[in-house]
Tab-separated table of C-alpha atoms in Angstrom:
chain	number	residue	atom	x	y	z
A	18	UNK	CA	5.633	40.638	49.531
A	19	UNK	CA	7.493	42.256	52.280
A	20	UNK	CA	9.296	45.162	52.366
A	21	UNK	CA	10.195	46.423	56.092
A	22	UNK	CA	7.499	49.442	56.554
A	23	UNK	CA	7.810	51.905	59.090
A	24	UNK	CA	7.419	51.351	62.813
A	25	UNK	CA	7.600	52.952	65.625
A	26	UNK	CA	10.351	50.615	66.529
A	27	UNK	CA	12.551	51.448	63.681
A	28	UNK	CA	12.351	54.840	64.669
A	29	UNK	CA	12.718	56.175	60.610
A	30	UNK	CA	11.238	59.346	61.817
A	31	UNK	CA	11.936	61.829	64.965
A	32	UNK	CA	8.771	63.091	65.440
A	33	UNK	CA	5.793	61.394	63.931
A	34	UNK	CA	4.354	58.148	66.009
A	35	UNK	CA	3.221	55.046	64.352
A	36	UNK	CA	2.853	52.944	67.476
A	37	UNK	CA	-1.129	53.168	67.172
A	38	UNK	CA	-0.435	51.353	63.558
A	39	UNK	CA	1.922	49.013	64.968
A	40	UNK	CA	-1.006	47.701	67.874
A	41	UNK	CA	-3.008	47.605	65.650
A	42	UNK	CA	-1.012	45.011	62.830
A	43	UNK	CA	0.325	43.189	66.025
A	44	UNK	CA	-3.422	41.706	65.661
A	45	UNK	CA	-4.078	41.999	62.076
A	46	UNK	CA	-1.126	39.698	61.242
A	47	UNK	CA	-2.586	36.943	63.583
A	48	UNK	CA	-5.797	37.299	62.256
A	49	UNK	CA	-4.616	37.350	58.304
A	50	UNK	CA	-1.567	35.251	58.448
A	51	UNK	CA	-3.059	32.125	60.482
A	52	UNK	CA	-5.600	30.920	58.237
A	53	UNK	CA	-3.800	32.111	54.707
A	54	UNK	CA	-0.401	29.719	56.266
A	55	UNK	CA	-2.927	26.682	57.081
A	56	UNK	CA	-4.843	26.744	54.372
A	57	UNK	CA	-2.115	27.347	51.477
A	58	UNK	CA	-0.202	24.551	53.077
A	59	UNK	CA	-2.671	22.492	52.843
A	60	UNK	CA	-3.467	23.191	49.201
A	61	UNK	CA	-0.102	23.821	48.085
A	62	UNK	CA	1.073	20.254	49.272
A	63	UNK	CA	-1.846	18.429	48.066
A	64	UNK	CA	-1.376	19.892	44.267
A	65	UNK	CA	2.428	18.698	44.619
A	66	UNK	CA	1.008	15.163	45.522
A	67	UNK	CA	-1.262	15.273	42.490
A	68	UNK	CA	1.093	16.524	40.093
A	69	UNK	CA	4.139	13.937	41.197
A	70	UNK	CA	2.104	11.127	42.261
A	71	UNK	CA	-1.564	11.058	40.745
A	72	UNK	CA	-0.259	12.014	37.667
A	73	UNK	CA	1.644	9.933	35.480
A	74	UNK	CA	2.470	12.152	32.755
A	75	UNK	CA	4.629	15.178	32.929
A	76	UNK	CA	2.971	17.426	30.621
A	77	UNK	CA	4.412	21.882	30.393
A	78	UNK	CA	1.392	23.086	33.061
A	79	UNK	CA	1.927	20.326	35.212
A	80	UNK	CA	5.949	21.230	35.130
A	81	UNK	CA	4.704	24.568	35.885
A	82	UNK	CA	1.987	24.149	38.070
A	83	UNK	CA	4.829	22.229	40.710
A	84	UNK	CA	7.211	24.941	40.168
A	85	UNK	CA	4.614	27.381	41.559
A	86	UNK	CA	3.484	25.535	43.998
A	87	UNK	CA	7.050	24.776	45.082
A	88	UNK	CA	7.397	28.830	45.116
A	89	UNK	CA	4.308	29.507	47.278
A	90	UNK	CA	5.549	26.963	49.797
A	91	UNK	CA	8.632	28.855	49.906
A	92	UNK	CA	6.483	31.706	50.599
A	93	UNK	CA	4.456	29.726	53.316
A	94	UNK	CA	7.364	28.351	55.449
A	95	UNK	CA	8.848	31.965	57.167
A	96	UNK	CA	4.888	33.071	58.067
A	97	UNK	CA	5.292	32.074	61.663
A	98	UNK	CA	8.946	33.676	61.781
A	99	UNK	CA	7.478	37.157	60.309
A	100	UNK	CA	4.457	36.460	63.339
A	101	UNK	CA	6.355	35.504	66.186
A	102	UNK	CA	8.745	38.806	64.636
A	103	UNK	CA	5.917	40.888	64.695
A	104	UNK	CA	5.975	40.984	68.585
A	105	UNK	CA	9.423	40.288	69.940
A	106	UNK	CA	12.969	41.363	69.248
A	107	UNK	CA	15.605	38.444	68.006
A	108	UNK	CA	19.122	38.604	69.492
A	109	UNK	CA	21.735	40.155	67.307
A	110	UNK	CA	23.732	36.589	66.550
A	111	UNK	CA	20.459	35.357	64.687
A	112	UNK	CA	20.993	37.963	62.272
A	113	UNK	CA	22.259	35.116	59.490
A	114	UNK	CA	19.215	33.222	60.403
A	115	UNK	CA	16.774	36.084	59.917
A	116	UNK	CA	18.635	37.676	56.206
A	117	UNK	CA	18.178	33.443	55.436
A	118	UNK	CA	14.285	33.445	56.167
A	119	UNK	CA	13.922	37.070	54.173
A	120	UNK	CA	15.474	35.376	51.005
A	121	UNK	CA	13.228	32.478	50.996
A	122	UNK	CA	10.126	34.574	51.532
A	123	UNK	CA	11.347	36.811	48.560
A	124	UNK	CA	12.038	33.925	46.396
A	125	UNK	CA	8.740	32.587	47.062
A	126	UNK	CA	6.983	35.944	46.034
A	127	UNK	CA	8.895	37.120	43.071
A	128	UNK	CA	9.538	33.233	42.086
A	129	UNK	CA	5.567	33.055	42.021
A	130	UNK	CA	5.447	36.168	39.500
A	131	UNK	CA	7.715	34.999	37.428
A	132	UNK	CA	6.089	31.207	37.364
A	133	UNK	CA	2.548	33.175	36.422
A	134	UNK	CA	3.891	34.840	33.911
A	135	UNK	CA	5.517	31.831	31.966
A	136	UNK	CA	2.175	29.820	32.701
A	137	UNK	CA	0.523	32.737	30.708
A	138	UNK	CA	2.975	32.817	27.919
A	139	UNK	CA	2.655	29.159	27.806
A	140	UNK	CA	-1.282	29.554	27.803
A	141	UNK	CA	-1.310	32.375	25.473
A	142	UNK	CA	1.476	30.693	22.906
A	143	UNK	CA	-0.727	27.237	22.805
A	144	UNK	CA	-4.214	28.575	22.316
A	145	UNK	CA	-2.999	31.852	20.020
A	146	UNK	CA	-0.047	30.112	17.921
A	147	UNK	CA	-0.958	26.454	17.721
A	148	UNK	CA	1.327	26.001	14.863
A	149	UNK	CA	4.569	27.244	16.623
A	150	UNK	CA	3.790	25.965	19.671
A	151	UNK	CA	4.346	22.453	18.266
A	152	UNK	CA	8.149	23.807	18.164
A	153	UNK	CA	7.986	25.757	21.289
A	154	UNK	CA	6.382	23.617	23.683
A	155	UNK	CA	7.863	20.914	25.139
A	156	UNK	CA	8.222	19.281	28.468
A	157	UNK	CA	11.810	19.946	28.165
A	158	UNK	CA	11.324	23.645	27.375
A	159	UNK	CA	9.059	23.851	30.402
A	160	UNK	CA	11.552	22.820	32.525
A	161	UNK	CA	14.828	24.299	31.288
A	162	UNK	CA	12.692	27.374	31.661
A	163	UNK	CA	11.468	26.639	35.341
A	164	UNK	CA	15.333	26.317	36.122
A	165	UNK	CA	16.013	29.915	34.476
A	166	UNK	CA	13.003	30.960	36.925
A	167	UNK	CA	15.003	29.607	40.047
A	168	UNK	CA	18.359	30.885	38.795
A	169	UNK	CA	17.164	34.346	37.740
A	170	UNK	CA	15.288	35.092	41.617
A	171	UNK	CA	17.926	33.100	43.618
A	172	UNK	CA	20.853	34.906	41.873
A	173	UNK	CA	19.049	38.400	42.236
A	174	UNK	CA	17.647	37.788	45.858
A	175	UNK	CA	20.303	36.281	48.085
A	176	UNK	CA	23.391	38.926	47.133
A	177	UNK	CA	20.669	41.992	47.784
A	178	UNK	CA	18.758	41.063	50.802
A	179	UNK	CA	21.793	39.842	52.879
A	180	UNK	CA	23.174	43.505	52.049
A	181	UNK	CA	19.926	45.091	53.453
A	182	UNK	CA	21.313	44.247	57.359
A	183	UNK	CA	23.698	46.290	59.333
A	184	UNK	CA	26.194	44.122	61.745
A	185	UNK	CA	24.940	44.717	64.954
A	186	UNK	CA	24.674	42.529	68.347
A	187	UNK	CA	21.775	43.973	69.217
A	188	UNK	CA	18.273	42.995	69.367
A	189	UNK	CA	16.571	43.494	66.445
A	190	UNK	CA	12.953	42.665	64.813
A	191	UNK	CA	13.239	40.120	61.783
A	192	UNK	CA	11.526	41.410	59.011
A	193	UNK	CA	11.629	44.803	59.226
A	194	UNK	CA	14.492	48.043	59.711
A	195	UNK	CA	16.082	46.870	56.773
A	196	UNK	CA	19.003	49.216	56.264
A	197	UNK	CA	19.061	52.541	53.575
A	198	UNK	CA	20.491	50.888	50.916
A	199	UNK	CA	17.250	48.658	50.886
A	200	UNK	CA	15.094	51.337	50.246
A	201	UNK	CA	17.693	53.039	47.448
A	202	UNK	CA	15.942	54.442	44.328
A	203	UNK	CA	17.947	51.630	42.800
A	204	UNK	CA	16.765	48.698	44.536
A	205	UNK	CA	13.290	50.281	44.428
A	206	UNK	CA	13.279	51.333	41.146
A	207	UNK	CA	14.503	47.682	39.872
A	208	UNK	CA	12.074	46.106	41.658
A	209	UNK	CA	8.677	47.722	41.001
A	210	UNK	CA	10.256	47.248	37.079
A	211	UNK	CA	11.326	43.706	36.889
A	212	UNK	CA	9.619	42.353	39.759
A	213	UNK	CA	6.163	43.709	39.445
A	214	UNK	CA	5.404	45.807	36.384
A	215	UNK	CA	7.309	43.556	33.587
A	216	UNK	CA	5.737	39.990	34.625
A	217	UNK	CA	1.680	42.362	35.471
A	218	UNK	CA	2.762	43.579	31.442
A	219	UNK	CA	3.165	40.267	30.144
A	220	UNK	CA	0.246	38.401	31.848
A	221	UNK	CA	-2.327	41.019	30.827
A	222	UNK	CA	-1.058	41.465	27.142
A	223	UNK	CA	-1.210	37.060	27.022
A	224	UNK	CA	-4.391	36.759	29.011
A	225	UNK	CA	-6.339	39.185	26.752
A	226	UNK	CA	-5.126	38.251	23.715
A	227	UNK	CA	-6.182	34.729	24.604
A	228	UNK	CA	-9.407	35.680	25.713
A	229	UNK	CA	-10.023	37.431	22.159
A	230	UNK	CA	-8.913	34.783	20.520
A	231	UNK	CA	-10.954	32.574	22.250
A	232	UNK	CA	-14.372	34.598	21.769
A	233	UNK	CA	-13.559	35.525	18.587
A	234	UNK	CA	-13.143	31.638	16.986
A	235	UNK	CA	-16.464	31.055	17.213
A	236	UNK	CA	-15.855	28.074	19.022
A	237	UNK	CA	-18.733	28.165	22.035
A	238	UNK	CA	-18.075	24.855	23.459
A	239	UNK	CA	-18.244	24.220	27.370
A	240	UNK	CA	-14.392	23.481	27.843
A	241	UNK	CA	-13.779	27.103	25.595
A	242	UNK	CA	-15.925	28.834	28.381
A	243	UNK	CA	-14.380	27.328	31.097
A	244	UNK	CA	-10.948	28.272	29.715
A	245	UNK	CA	-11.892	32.157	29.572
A	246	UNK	CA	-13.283	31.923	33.002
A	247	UNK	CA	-10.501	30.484	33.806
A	248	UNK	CA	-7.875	33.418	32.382
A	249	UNK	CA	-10.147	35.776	34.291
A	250	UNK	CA	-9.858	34.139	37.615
A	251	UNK	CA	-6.188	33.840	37.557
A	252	UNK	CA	-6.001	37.708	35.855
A	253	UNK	CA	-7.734	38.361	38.964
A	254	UNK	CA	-5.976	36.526	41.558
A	255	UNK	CA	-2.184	38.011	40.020
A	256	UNK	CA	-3.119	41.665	39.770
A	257	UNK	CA	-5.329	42.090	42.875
A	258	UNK	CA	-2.879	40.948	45.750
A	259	UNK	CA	0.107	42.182	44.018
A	260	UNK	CA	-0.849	45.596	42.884
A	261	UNK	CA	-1.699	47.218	45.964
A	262	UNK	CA	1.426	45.795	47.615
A	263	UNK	CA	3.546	47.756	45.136
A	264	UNK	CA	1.842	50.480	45.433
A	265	UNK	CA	2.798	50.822	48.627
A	266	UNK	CA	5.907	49.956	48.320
A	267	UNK	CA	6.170	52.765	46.110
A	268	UNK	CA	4.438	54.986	48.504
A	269	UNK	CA	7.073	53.795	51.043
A	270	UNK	CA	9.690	55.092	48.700
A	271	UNK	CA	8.689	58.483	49.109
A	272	UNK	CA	8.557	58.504	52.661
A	273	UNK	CA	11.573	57.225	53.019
A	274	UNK	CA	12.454	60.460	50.853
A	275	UNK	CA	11.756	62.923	53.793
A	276	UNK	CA	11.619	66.048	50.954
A	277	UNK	CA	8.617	64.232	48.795
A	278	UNK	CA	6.041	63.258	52.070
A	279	UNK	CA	6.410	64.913	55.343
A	280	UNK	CA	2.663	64.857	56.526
A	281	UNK	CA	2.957	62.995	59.855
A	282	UNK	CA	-1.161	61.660	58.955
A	283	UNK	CA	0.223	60.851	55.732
A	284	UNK	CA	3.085	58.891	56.950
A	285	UNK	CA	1.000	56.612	59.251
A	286	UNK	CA	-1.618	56.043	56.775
A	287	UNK	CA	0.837	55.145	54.549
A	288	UNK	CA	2.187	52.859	57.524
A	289	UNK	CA	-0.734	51.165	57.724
A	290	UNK	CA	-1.673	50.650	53.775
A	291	UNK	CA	1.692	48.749	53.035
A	292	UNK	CA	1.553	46.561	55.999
A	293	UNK	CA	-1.913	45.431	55.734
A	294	UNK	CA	-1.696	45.116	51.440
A	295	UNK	CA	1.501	43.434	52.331
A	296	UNK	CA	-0.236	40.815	54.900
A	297	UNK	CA	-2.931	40.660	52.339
A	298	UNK	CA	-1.018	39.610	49.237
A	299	UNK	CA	0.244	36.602	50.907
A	300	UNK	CA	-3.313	35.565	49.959
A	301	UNK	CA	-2.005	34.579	46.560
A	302	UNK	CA	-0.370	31.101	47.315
A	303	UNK	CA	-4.199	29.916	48.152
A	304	UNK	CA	-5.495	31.501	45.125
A	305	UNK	CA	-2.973	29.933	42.929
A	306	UNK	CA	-3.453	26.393	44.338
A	307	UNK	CA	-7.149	27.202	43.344
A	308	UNK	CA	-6.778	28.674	39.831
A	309	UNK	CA	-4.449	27.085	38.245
A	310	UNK	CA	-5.220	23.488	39.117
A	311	UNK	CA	-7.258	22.563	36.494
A	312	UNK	CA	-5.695	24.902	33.400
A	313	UNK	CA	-3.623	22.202	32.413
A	314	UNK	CA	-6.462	20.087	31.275
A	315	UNK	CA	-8.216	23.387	29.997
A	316	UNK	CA	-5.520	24.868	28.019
A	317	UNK	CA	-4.666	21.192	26.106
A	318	UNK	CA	-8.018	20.253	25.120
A	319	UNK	CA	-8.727	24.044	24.075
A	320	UNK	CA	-5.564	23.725	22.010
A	321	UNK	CA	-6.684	20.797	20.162
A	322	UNK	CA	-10.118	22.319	19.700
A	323	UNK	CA	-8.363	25.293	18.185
A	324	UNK	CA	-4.975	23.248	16.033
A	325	UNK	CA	-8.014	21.734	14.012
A	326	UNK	CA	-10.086	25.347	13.371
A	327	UNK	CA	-6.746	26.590	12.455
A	328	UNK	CA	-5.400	24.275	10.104
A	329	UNK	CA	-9.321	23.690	8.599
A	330	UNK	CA	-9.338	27.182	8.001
A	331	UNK	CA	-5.409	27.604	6.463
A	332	UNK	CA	-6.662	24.641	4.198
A	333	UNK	CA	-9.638	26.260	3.050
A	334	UNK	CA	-7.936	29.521	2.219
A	335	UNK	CA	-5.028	27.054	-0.297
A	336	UNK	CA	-8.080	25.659	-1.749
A	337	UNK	CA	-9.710	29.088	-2.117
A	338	UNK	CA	-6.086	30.673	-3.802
A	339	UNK	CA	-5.716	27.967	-5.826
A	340	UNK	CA	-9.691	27.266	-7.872
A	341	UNK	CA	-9.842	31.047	-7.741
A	342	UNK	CA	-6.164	32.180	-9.365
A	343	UNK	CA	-6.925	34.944	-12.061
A	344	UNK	CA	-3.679	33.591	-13.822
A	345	UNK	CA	-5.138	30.239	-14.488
A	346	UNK	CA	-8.527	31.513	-16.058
């Protein structure tokens, strides 16, 4: 996730420096974003060749799975843009071409937040309501809700970031300086909500509820195990890259609000958190490639495991209600 911080370039402020923070991420980039773009391409594009070619039955997680790996590619493909950006200046007329490569890299984040979230609904609604999920669940559901994913982020990126950019012909760094209305308590305000706080809501209500469930069915099996180790591992990889980013987005905010942080020490600090959480939370599109790979196979053979406790236990309690009636003795 990328939100313009400060720089020195950018001159946001008049008399606090951030050019020692700005040396400093011109190597921390290189260092962070060379071996999270090889390595998530590489994993990204082999889980797409399992899940269209290796496998020859569309099932919801595998539906899923491509949609999020599709996302994190999207994610993948402007890293070198935002590096060579880093350290030089792009000529005014490739303004279109820089607002273009900003859209995709947003869609890719908030595309991927969105994609973990319905993975954990789907999860949660297959392991916790086995019953109703023969109703909800379908390959066809999966996928008219993967195209609601694309719509929703596409339709609420492109018209916003293309606004964030002031016509100019001069040089400019891609990336960063968005414009004011980028940083409005608005745009801020919807984002944190919708984009970061809603989906972290929804996967950590799903993902514990599941986990109870799980622990408390008595079911100890292997596959159960693997499933909860699972949830935790992919709890883990949505809150911990994405959390601190926000947070310093929010930070961010209230610089950008000269009355709420005027500390110069403050400022840079600041400077520094939200570009290297930023860097760091691209992280997450090698992380999903890893975590979610195999909770397809978890989740469905869990949900059998559980369908059959379920409906063994429904059908004892009819046989209980109906031997036991105080009306028929």
């Amino acid at each position: 996730m990328e939100l313009s911080p400060p720089t020195c370039r950018d001159n946001l402020t008049d008399n606090c420096s951030t050019q020692h923070v700005d040396q400093l991420m011109t190597v921390l980039e290189m260092v962070i974003y060379v071996p999270i773009f090889v390595t998530g391409l590489c994993l990204n594009i082999v889980a797409l060749l399992v899940f269209c070619v290796c496998l020859k039955k569309w099932t919801e997680c595998t539906i899923y799975m491509t949609n999020l790996a599709l996302m994190d590619l999207l994610l993948l493909l402007p890293l070198p843009s935002k590096m060579h950006a880093a350290n030089y200046r792009w000529s005014g007329d490739l303004q279109p071409l820089c607002s273009f490569l900003e859209n995709l890299y947003f869609v890719g984040i908030y595309g991927s937040i969105y994609m973990i979230m319905c993975i954990a609904v789907d999860r949660w609604v297959a392991i916790c309501h086995p019953f109703q999920a023969k109703q909800l669940r379908s390959p066809k559901a999966a996928l008219m809700t993967c195209v609601g994913v694309w719509i929703l982020v596409i339709s609420a990126t492109f018209p916003v970031i293309y606004g964030f950019r002031e016509s100019s012909q001069v040089e400019f760094h891609c990336f960063h300086r968005f414009s004011d209305a980028g940083w409005s308590p608005a745009v801020i305000g919807s984002l944190l909500a919708f984009g970061f706080l809603g989906p972290a809501l929804v996967v950590v209500l799903c993902s514990v509820h599941t986990i109870r469930t799980l622990k408390q069915s008595g079911q100890r099996s292997a596959q159960s195990q693997a499933c909860v180790k699972i949830i935790y591992s992919s709890l883990s990889a949505f809150l911990i890259p994405f959390t601190p980013s926000h947070l310093g987005i929010l930070l961010q905010f209230l610089v950008r609000q000269n009355s709420v942080i005027q500390d110069c020490a403050a400022k840079a600090n600041i400077s520094l958190f939200i570009q290297v959480t930023m860097c760091l939370s691209n992280i997450t599109c090698c992380l999903d490639a890893l975590c979610y790979y195999f909770i397809a196979r978890e989740v469905r053979s869990t949900k059998h495991t559980f369908r059959r406790s379920f409906s063994g236990l429904v059908l004892q309690q009819e046989t209980s209600r109906h031997h036991f009636n105080p009306k028929k003795l």
